[in-house]
CSV table of C-alpha atoms and ligand atoms in Angstrom, one decimal:
chain,number,residue,atom,x,y,z
A,1,MET,CA,165.1,13.3,-63.0
A,2,THR,CA,164.3,16.4,-61.0
A,3,ARG,CA,163.6,18.7,-62.5
A,4,TYR,CA,165.9,21.7,-63.4
A,5,THR,CA,164.4,25.0,-61.6
A,6,GLY,CA,167.3,27.3,-62.8
A,7,LEU,CA,170.6,28.2,-62.3
A,8,ILE,CA,170.4,29.8,-58.4
A,9,ASP,CA,169.3,26.8,-57.2
A,10,ALA,CA,171.5,25.0,-59.3
A,11,TYR,CA,174.6,27.1,-57.4
A,12,ARG,CA,173.5,28.8,-55.3
A,13,HIS,CA,176.4,27.2,-53.1
A,14,ARG,CA,178.6,29.8,-55.6
A,15,LEU,CA,176.4,32.8,-55.1
A,16,PRO,CA,176.7,35.9,-52.6
A,17,LEU,CA,172.8,35.0,-51.7
A,18,PRO,CA,171.8,35.1,-47.9
A,19,PRO,CA,170.5,31.6,-47.6
A,20,GLU,CA,167.3,32.4,-46.7
A,21,ALA,CA,166.1,34.3,-50.6
A,22,LYS,CA,164.1,33.6,-52.6
A,23,ALA,CA,165.2,32.5,-55.3
A,24,ILE,CA,163.2,34.6,-58.5
A,25,SER,CA,163.5,32.0,-61.8
A,26,LEU,CA,162.0,31.1,-64.9
A,27,GLY,CA,164.5,28.5,-65.8
A,28,GLU,CA,167.4,30.1,-66.8
A,29,GLY,CA,170.3,28.6,-67.4
A,30,ARG,CA,171.9,24.7,-68.3
A,31,THR,CA,171.9,26.7,-72.4
A,32,PRO,CA,173.6,23.7,-74.8
A,33,LEU,CA,177.1,23.6,-76.0
A,34,ILE,CA,176.9,22.7,-79.2
A,35,LYS,CA,180.1,21.7,-80.6
A,36,LEU,CA,180.4,23.2,-84.7
A,37,ASP,CA,181.9,20.6,-86.5
A,38,ASN,CA,180.1,21.5,-89.7
A,39,LEU,CA,181.7,24.9,-90.3
A,40,VAL,CA,185.3,23.8,-88.7
A,41,ARG,CA,185.2,21.5,-91.9
A,42,ARG,CA,183.7,23.7,-94.2
A,43,GLU,CA,185.6,27.1,-93.5
A,44,GLY,CA,189.2,24.4,-92.8
A,45,VAL,CA,190.4,25.4,-90.0
A,46,GLU,CA,191.2,23.1,-87.0
A,47,ALA,CA,190.1,23.5,-83.3
A,48,ASP,CA,187.8,21.7,-81.7
A,49,LEU,CA,185.4,24.7,-81.4
A,50,TYR,CA,182.3,25.3,-79.2
A,51,VAL,CA,179.0,28.4,-78.9
A,52,LYS,CA,177.7,28.4,-76.0
A,53,PHE,CA,174.1,29.0,-77.0
A,54,GLU,CA,173.0,31.3,-74.4
A,55,GLY,CA,170.1,32.5,-76.9
A,56,ALA,CA,168.1,29.3,-75.3
A,57,ASN,CA,167.5,31.2,-72.1
A,58,PRO,CA,163.6,31.8,-71.2
A,59,THR,CA,164.3,36.1,-73.1
A,60,GLY,CA,166.3,35.2,-75.8
A,61,SER,CA,169.5,36.5,-74.3
A,62,PHE,CA,172.3,35.1,-71.7
A,63,LYS,CA,170.3,38.7,-69.6
A,64,ASP,CA,168.6,36.0,-67.6
A,65,ARG,CA,171.2,35.2,-66.0
A,66,GLY,CA,172.7,37.5,-64.7
A,67,MET,CA,168.5,38.9,-64.2
A,68,THR,CA,167.4,35.9,-61.9
A,69,MET,CA,170.0,37.0,-59.5
A,70,ALA,CA,169.7,40.9,-59.2
A,71,VAL,CA,166.2,40.4,-59.5
A,72,THR,CA,166.4,38.0,-55.8
A,73,GLU,CA,168.4,39.9,-54.4
A,74,ALA,CA,165.9,43.2,-54.8
A,75,VAL,CA,163.2,41.6,-54.1
A,76,HIS,CA,164.4,40.1,-50.7
A,77,ARG,CA,166.0,43.7,-50.0
A,78,GLY,CA,162.1,45.0,-49.8
A,79,ALA,CA,162.5,46.6,-53.5
A,80,LYS,CA,159.0,47.3,-55.4
A,81,ALA,CA,160.8,48.4,-58.8
A,82,ILE,CA,163.7,48.0,-61.1
A,83,LEU,CA,165.6,50.2,-63.6
A,84,CYS,CA,167.5,49.2,-66.3
A,85,ALA,CA,168.4,51.1,-69.4
A,86,SER,CA,168.9,49.0,-72.4
A,87,THR,CA,169.9,48.5,-75.7
A,88,GLY,CA,167.1,45.3,-75.4
A,89,ASN,CA,167.7,42.2,-74.3
A,90,THR,CA,168.2,43.7,-70.1
A,91,SER,CA,165.2,45.3,-70.9
A,92,ALA,CA,163.5,42.1,-72.2
A,93,ALA,CA,165.0,40.0,-69.1
A,94,ALA,CA,164.0,43.5,-66.6
A,95,ALA,CA,160.9,43.1,-67.3
A,96,ALA,CA,159.8,38.8,-67.8
A,97,TYR,CA,161.9,38.5,-64.6
A,98,ALA,CA,160.0,42.0,-62.7
A,99,ALA,CA,156.6,40.4,-64.2
A,100,ARG,CA,157.2,37.0,-62.5
A,101,ALA,CA,158.5,38.8,-58.9
A,102,GLY,CA,155.3,40.8,-59.1
A,103,ILE,CA,157.4,44.4,-59.1
A,104,LYS,CA,157.4,47.0,-61.9
A,105,SER,CA,159.9,47.2,-64.3
A,106,PHE,CA,161.2,51.1,-65.8
A,107,VAL,CA,163.1,50.9,-68.7
A,108,LEU,CA,165.2,53.2,-70.8
A,109,ILE,CA,165.5,52.3,-74.8
A,110,PRO,CA,167.2,54.2,-76.9
A,111,GLU,CA,165.3,56.1,-79.3
A,112,GLY,CA,164.5,53.4,-83.1
A,113,LYS,CA,167.0,51.1,-82.7
A,114,ILE,CA,166.3,48.5,-80.1
A,115,ALA,CA,165.1,45.4,-82.6
A,116,MET,CA,161.8,44.7,-82.3
A,117,GLY,CA,161.4,41.3,-80.8
A,118,LYS,CA,163.3,43.0,-77.8
A,119,LEU,CA,160.6,45.8,-77.6
A,120,ALA,CA,157.6,43.5,-77.8
A,121,GLN,CA,159.1,41.6,-74.9
A,122,ALA,CA,159.8,44.6,-72.5
A,123,VAL,CA,155.5,45.5,-74.4
A,124,VAL,CA,154.6,42.2,-72.9
A,125,HIS,CA,155.5,41.5,-69.9
A,126,GLY,CA,154.6,45.9,-69.3
A,127,ALA,CA,157.4,47.9,-68.7
A,128,VAL,CA,157.0,50.9,-68.3
A,129,ILE,CA,158.8,52.2,-71.6
A,130,VAL,CA,161.2,55.0,-71.8
A,131,GLN,CA,162.6,56.2,-75.4
A,132,VAL,CA,165.5,58.3,-75.0
A,133,ARG,CA,166.1,61.1,-77.2
A,134,GLY,CA,170.0,59.8,-76.9
A,135,ASN,CA,171.9,56.5,-76.9
A,136,PHE,CA,172.1,53.6,-75.0
A,137,ASP,CA,174.9,55.8,-72.9
A,138,ASP,CA,172.9,58.5,-72.2
A,139,GLY,CA,169.9,56.4,-70.7
A,140,MET,CA,173.3,54.5,-69.5
A,141,ARG,CA,173.3,58.1,-67.2
A,142,LEU,CA,170.3,58.7,-66.4
A,143,VAL,CA,169.5,55.8,-64.8
A,144,LYS,CA,172.8,56.2,-62.5
A,145,GLU,CA,171.3,59.5,-61.4
A,146,VAL,CA,167.5,58.8,-61.3
A,147,SER,CA,168.6,55.7,-59.5
A,148,GLU,CA,170.3,57.3,-56.7
A,149,ASN,CA,167.3,59.6,-55.5
A,150,SER,CA,164.3,57.2,-56.4
A,151,PRO,CA,162.9,53.6,-54.5
A,152,VAL,CA,164.0,51.5,-57.5
A,153,VAL,CA,166.7,49.1,-57.7
A,154,LEU,CA,169.1,49.7,-60.9
A,155,VAL,CA,169.5,46.5,-62.6
A,156,ASN,CA,172.1,47.1,-65.5
A,157,SER,CA,174.9,45.6,-64.9
A,158,VAL,CA,177.0,47.6,-62.4
A,159,ASN,CA,174.8,46.2,-59.6
A,160,PRO,CA,177.4,43.0,-59.2
A,161,TYR,CA,174.9,40.3,-58.8
A,162,ARG,CA,174.1,40.9,-62.1
A,163,LEU,CA,177.6,39.6,-63.0
A,164,GLN,CA,178.0,36.5,-59.5
A,165,GLY,CA,174.5,35.4,-61.8
A,166,GLN,CA,176.2,35.2,-65.6
A,167,LYS,CA,179.7,33.7,-64.0
A,168,THR,CA,177.0,30.2,-64.3
A,169,ALA,CA,177.9,30.1,-68.0
A,170,ALA,CA,181.7,29.2,-67.1
A,171,PHE,CA,180.6,26.9,-64.9
A,172,GLU,CA,178.0,24.8,-66.9
A,173,ILE,CA,181.5,25.5,-69.4
A,174,VAL,CA,183.9,24.1,-67.0
A,175,GLU,CA,181.3,20.7,-66.4
A,176,ALA,CA,180.6,19.7,-70.0
A,177,LEU,CA,184.2,19.9,-70.8
A,178,GLY,CA,186.2,19.0,-68.0
A,179,GLU,CA,188.1,21.7,-68.4
A,180,ALA,CA,188.6,25.2,-68.8
A,181,PRO,CA,188.4,26.1,-72.8
A,182,ASP,CA,191.8,27.2,-74.1
A,183,TYR,CA,190.4,30.5,-75.5
A,184,HIS,CA,186.7,31.8,-74.5
A,185,CYS,CA,184.9,34.7,-77.2
A,186,LEU,CA,182.3,37.3,-76.4
A,187,PRO,CA,181.1,40.5,-77.7
A,188,VAL,CA,181.6,43.2,-76.4
A,189,GLY,CA,179.5,45.9,-74.9
A,190,ASN,CA,179.8,46.8,-71.8
A,191,ALA,CA,182.1,43.9,-71.1
A,192,GLY,CA,180.2,43.2,-67.9
A,193,ASN,CA,180.1,39.0,-69.5
A,194,ILE,CA,183.3,38.8,-70.4
A,195,THR,CA,184.3,40.3,-67.2
A,196,ALA,CA,181.9,37.8,-65.3
A,197,HIS,CA,182.8,34.5,-67.5
A,198,TRP,CA,186.4,35.2,-66.2
A,199,ILE,CA,184.7,35.6,-62.9
A,200,GLY,CA,183.1,31.9,-63.2
A,201,TYR,CA,186.5,30.7,-64.4
A,202,THR,CA,188.8,32.1,-62.1
A,203,GLU,CA,186.7,30.3,-59.5
A,204,CYS,CA,186.8,27.5,-60.6
A,205,SER,CA,190.8,27.1,-60.7
A,206,GLY,CA,190.5,28.1,-57.4
A,207,ALA,CA,192.0,31.4,-57.5
A,208,GLY,CA,190.4,34.8,-57.3
A,209,THR,CA,190.2,37.7,-60.0
A,210,LYS,CA,191.3,41.6,-59.2
A,211,ALA,CA,187.9,41.8,-62.2
A,212,CYS,CA,185.6,40.9,-59.1
A,213,LEU,CA,184.3,44.3,-57.6
A,214,LEU,CA,182.5,41.9,-55.3
A,215,CYS,CA,185.8,40.5,-53.6
A,216,ASN,CA,188.7,41.7,-55.8
A,217,GLY,CA,191.0,39.4,-55.6
A,218,ASN,CA,189.7,37.7,-52.5
A,219,CYS,CA,187.2,34.9,-54.0
A,220,GLN,CA,185.1,33.3,-50.9
A,221,PHE,CA,183.7,31.0,-53.4
A,222,ALA,CA,187.3,30.2,-54.7
A,223,VAL,CA,188.0,27.0,-53.1
A,224,ALA,CA,184.0,25.2,-53.3
A,225,GLY,CA,184.7,26.2,-57.0
A,226,GLY,CA,187.6,24.6,-57.9
A,227,GLN,CA,187.8,21.9,-59.6
A,228,ALA,CA,190.5,19.1,-60.0
A,229,GLY,CA,191.8,20.2,-56.8
A,230,GLY,CA,191.6,24.0,-58.3
A,231,LYS,CA,194.6,23.2,-60.4
A,232,THR,CA,191.4,24.1,-63.5
A,233,LYS,CA,193.5,26.3,-66.1
A,234,ARG,CA,191.3,29.6,-66.9
A,235,PRO,CA,190.9,30.6,-70.8
A,236,LYS,CA,192.8,33.9,-72.9
A,237,MET,CA,189.7,35.9,-72.8
A,238,VAL,CA,188.9,37.9,-76.5
A,239,GLY,CA,186.3,40.4,-76.8
A,240,TYR,CA,185.0,41.5,-80.0
A,241,GLN,CA,183.5,44.6,-80.9
A,242,ALA,CA,182.2,46.1,-84.1
A,243,ASP,CA,184.4,48.4,-85.6
A,244,GLY,CA,181.0,51.5,-85.8
A,245,SER,CA,181.5,50.5,-81.9
A,246,ALA,CA,185.2,49.3,-80.6
A,247,PRO,CA,186.1,51.8,-77.2
A,248,PHE,CA,189.0,49.0,-76.6
A,249,LEU,CA,190.0,49.4,-79.7
A,250,ARG,CA,190.4,53.4,-79.2
A,251,GLY,CA,191.5,53.0,-75.7
A,252,ALA,CA,188.6,55.9,-75.2
A,253,ALA,CA,184.6,55.9,-75.3
A,254,VAL,CA,183.2,56.0,-78.5
A,255,LYS,CA,180.6,59.5,-78.4
A,256,ASP,CA,178.6,58.2,-81.6
A,257,PRO,CA,178.5,54.4,-81.2
A,258,GLU,CA,177.2,53.3,-85.0
A,259,THR,CA,176.6,49.1,-86.1
A,260,VAL,CA,173.6,46.8,-87.7
A,261,ALA,CA,174.3,44.6,-84.4
A,262,THR,CA,172.3,47.0,-82.0
A,263,ALA,CA,173.2,44.6,-78.8
A,264,ILE,CA,176.7,46.2,-78.7
A,265,ARG,CA,175.9,49.6,-79.2
A,266,ILE,CA,177.5,51.4,-76.9
A,267,GLY,CA,180.3,53.2,-76.3
A,268,ASN,CA,181.0,53.9,-73.1
A,269,PRO,CA,181.4,50.7,-72.1
A,270,GLN,CA,180.4,50.4,-67.6
A,271,SER,CA,182.7,47.5,-67.0
A,272,TRP,CA,186.0,49.6,-68.4
A,273,ASP,CA,188.7,49.3,-65.7
A,274,PRO,CA,187.3,45.3,-64.6
A,275,ALA,CA,187.3,44.6,-68.4
A,276,TRP,CA,191.0,45.8,-69.3
A,277,ILE,CA,192.0,43.7,-66.0
A,278,VAL,CA,190.4,40.7,-67.7
A,279,GLN,CA,192.5,41.5,-70.8
A,280,GLN,CA,195.4,41.3,-68.6
A,281,GLU,CA,195.4,38.0,-66.8
A,282,SER,CA,193.6,36.1,-68.8
A,283,GLY,CA,196.5,37.2,-71.8
A,284,GLY,CA,193.5,37.8,-74.5
A,285,TRP,CA,192.6,40.3,-76.7
A,286,PHE,CA,190.2,42.4,-77.9
A,287,ASP,CA,189.5,43.1,-81.2
A,288,GLU,CA,186.5,44.5,-84.5
A,289,LEU,CA,184.8,43.4,-87.1
A,290,SER,CA,182.8,44.9,-89.4
A,291,ASP,CA,179.0,44.7,-89.6
A,292,ALA,CA,178.7,43.6,-93.0
A,293,GLU,CA,181.4,40.0,-91.5
A,294,ILE,CA,178.8,40.2,-88.7
A,295,LEU,CA,176.1,39.7,-90.9
A,296,ALA,CA,178.3,37.0,-93.0
A,297,CYS,CA,179.4,35.2,-89.8
A,298,GLN,CA,175.5,35.4,-89.2
A,299,ARG,CA,174.1,32.9,-91.9
A,300,LEU,CA,176.8,31.1,-92.4
A,301,LEU,CA,176.4,29.8,-88.6
A,302,ALA,CA,172.9,29.6,-89.4
A,303,GLU,CA,173.3,28.2,-92.6
A,304,THR,CA,176.3,25.5,-91.9
A,305,GLU,CA,174.7,24.4,-88.0
A,306,GLY,CA,170.9,25.0,-87.6
A,307,VAL,CA,172.0,27.5,-85.0
A,308,TRP,CA,170.2,31.5,-85.3
A,309,CYS,CA,171.6,34.2,-83.1
A,310,GLU,CA,171.0,37.5,-83.0
A,311,PRO,CA,174.1,39.9,-85.3
A,312,ALA,CA,176.0,41.6,-81.8
A,313,SER,CA,176.0,37.3,-81.4
A,314,ALA,CA,177.9,36.6,-84.1
A,315,ALA,CA,180.9,38.9,-83.2
A,316,SER,CA,182.3,36.7,-81.5
A,317,LEU,CA,182.7,33.7,-83.5
A,318,CYS,CA,183.6,35.6,-86.4
A,319,GLY,CA,186.4,36.8,-84.8
A,320,ALA,CA,187.2,33.1,-83.9
A,321,LEU,CA,187.6,32.2,-87.1
A,322,ARG,CA,189.5,35.6,-88.5
A,323,ASP,CA,191.8,34.6,-85.1
A,324,LEU,CA,192.1,30.7,-86.1
A,325,LYS,CA,192.5,31.9,-89.7
A,326,SER,CA,195.6,34.2,-89.6
A,327,GLY,CA,196.8,31.6,-86.3
A,328,LYS,CA,197.0,34.1,-83.9
A,329,ILE,CA,194.5,31.7,-81.9
A,330,PRO,CA,196.3,28.3,-82.8
A,331,ALA,CA,195.4,25.4,-84.9
A,332,GLY,CA,193.9,22.2,-82.6
A,333,SER,CA,193.1,25.3,-79.2
A,334,SER,CA,189.3,24.0,-77.7
A,335,ILE,CA,187.4,27.1,-78.2
A,336,VAL,CA,183.9,28.2,-77.1
A,337,CYS,CA,182.0,31.2,-78.1
A,338,THR,CA,179.3,32.7,-76.1
A,339,LEU,CA,176.0,33.0,-78.9
A,340,THR,CA,174.6,35.9,-76.9
A,341,GLY,CA,171.0,36.2,-77.9
A,342,ASN,CA,168.6,34.4,-79.9
A,343,GLY,CA,168.4,35.4,-83.9
A,344,LEU,CA,164.6,35.5,-83.2
A,345,LYS,CA,164.6,38.7,-81.2
A,346,ASP,CA,166.5,40.7,-84.5
A,347,PRO,CA,164.3,38.5,-87.4
A,348,ASP,CA,164.3,42.2,-89.4
A,349,ILE,CA,167.8,42.0,-90.3
A,350,ILE,CA,167.6,38.6,-92.1
A,351,LEU,CA,164.4,40.1,-93.3
A,352,LYS,CA,165.9,43.4,-95.1
A,353,SER,CA,169.0,41.5,-96.6
A,354,GLY,CA,167.2,40.0,-99.8
A,355,ALA,CA,163.8,39.8,-100.7
A,356,PRO,CA,163.2,35.8,-99.5
A,357,GLU,CA,162.8,33.9,-102.5
A,358,LEU,CA,158.8,32.7,-101.7
A,359,ILE,CA,158.1,30.4,-104.7
A,360,GLN,CA,154.3,30.7,-105.7
A,361,VAL,CA,151.9,28.2,-107.1
A,362,ASP,CA,149.1,27.0,-108.0
A,363,ALA,CA,147.4,24.2,-104.5
A,364,VAL,CA,147.6,21.8,-107.0
A,365,ARG,CA,150.5,18.4,-106.3
A,366,SER,CA,151.5,18.6,-109.6
A,367,ALA,CA,153.2,22.1,-108.8
A,368,VAL,CA,155.1,21.4,-105.2
A,369,GLU,CA,155.7,18.5,-107.3
A,370,ARG,CA,157.6,19.9,-109.4
A,371,VAL,CA,159.5,22.5,-107.2
A,372,LEU,CA,161.1,19.1,-105.1
A,373,VAL,CA,161.8,17.5,-108.9
A,374,ASP,CA,163.8,20.9,-110.2
A,375,ARG,CA,166.1,20.8,-107.0
A,376,LEU,CA,167.0,17.9,-105.1
B,401,AN7,C1,173.1,40.1,-77.9
B,401,AN7,O1,170.8,44.8,-73.2
B,401,AN7,O2,174.5,45.8,-72.4
B,401,AN7,O3,179.1,42.7,-72.2
B,401,AN7,O4,171.8,46.9,-72.3
B,401,AN7,O5,172.9,41.7,-75.4
B,401,AN7,O6,178.3,42.5,-71.1
B,401,AN7,O7,177.6,44.5,-72.4
B,401,AN7,C2,173.3,44.3,-74.1
B,401,AN7,C3,174.7,43.8,-74.5
B,401,AN7,C4,176.4,40.8,-76.5
B,401,AN7,C5,177.5,42.6,-74.8
B,401,AN7,N1,175.6,41.0,-76.8
B,401,AN7,O8,177.6,42.3,-73.7
B,401,AN7,C6,171.7,46.1,-73.1
B,401,AN7,C7,172.6,45.5,-74.1
B,401,AN7,C8,174.1,40.8,-76.9
B,401,AN7,C9,173.8,42.0,-76.0
B,401,AN7,C10,176.0,42.3,-75.3
B,401,AN7,C11,175.2,42.6,-75.5
B,401,AN7,P1,178.1,43.3,-72.2
């Protein structure tokens, strides 16, 4: 047994880092790929349906994959501080990896619209937290401007190293299944993650993609990454948005995005062009879901499979189930849905949706036994 030490050590030969760069890692990656047999039976659909539970990463979201790369590269260049705008998860990961690296982190968050767990993470890791009177898109504009003239490295997904780290999720899926799935479904905010997964799958297929801003189709890792002689198929990539925050459905930026899924409350996606390339190259599509559908799916998954993801993450599974039922995704397909973040990030959303049933009893054996007898 060798100790698992994170995705840079696992995939360094497929990542654009100088060999001497010391990995800043928290052991991210190698997340569970869980087959949802209970849910498939209960919903009466026919599919090999999996979730990649990115909530099992060290800070509880997929952002750790990108942040280990961005911070490793920044520190290698001598950076002493990093900066990001965030709906919550990026700031949590930035704060944690900066702490690990012994550098400063500055995070811009939108006023009042970030899940409590994520804010607590930024606090506990010692980030400088700036609350912007505005939304994520305002914060994003500001960090781009500020990073041009300040000695800080921008670690939002416009930093190409972020997507390079995030592409490793696709490697893990291909390794676990022996090939790519037919469909890969993700929640879409800035559309960095859907782009990163496509880059990863494309490398496994032995090809390159125009969606990769580093290689623009001439991937240096394509041959090395090609599985089964470079013949691994690529999935159709399907991106789901919340209907109050769905620029990819509107065909343009949304000025005042709104959704309970605060992680994807983003109106002006930073990976707009690459995401459309992914859609075209993969033959996939974008679709939208209501907040009510998203929250119902979050509960369904938690109750039937024991997997608790945050609301934004449930959009992937929610959309996949709907498209399976309508036949848009054919019966019998293999499907991987990325669950981008952990449900523990946002406990409020569960407790707010109705008072939990707490049964009060006296501290005696008979009272507890009565509860059991009534319910077994
Ligand atoms: C749980 O933290 O943008 O489409 O600032 O936290 O790659 O943006 C979060 C995004 C999906 C969308 N699910 O991913 C941020 C931030 C969760 C997320 C997304 C996010 P992208």
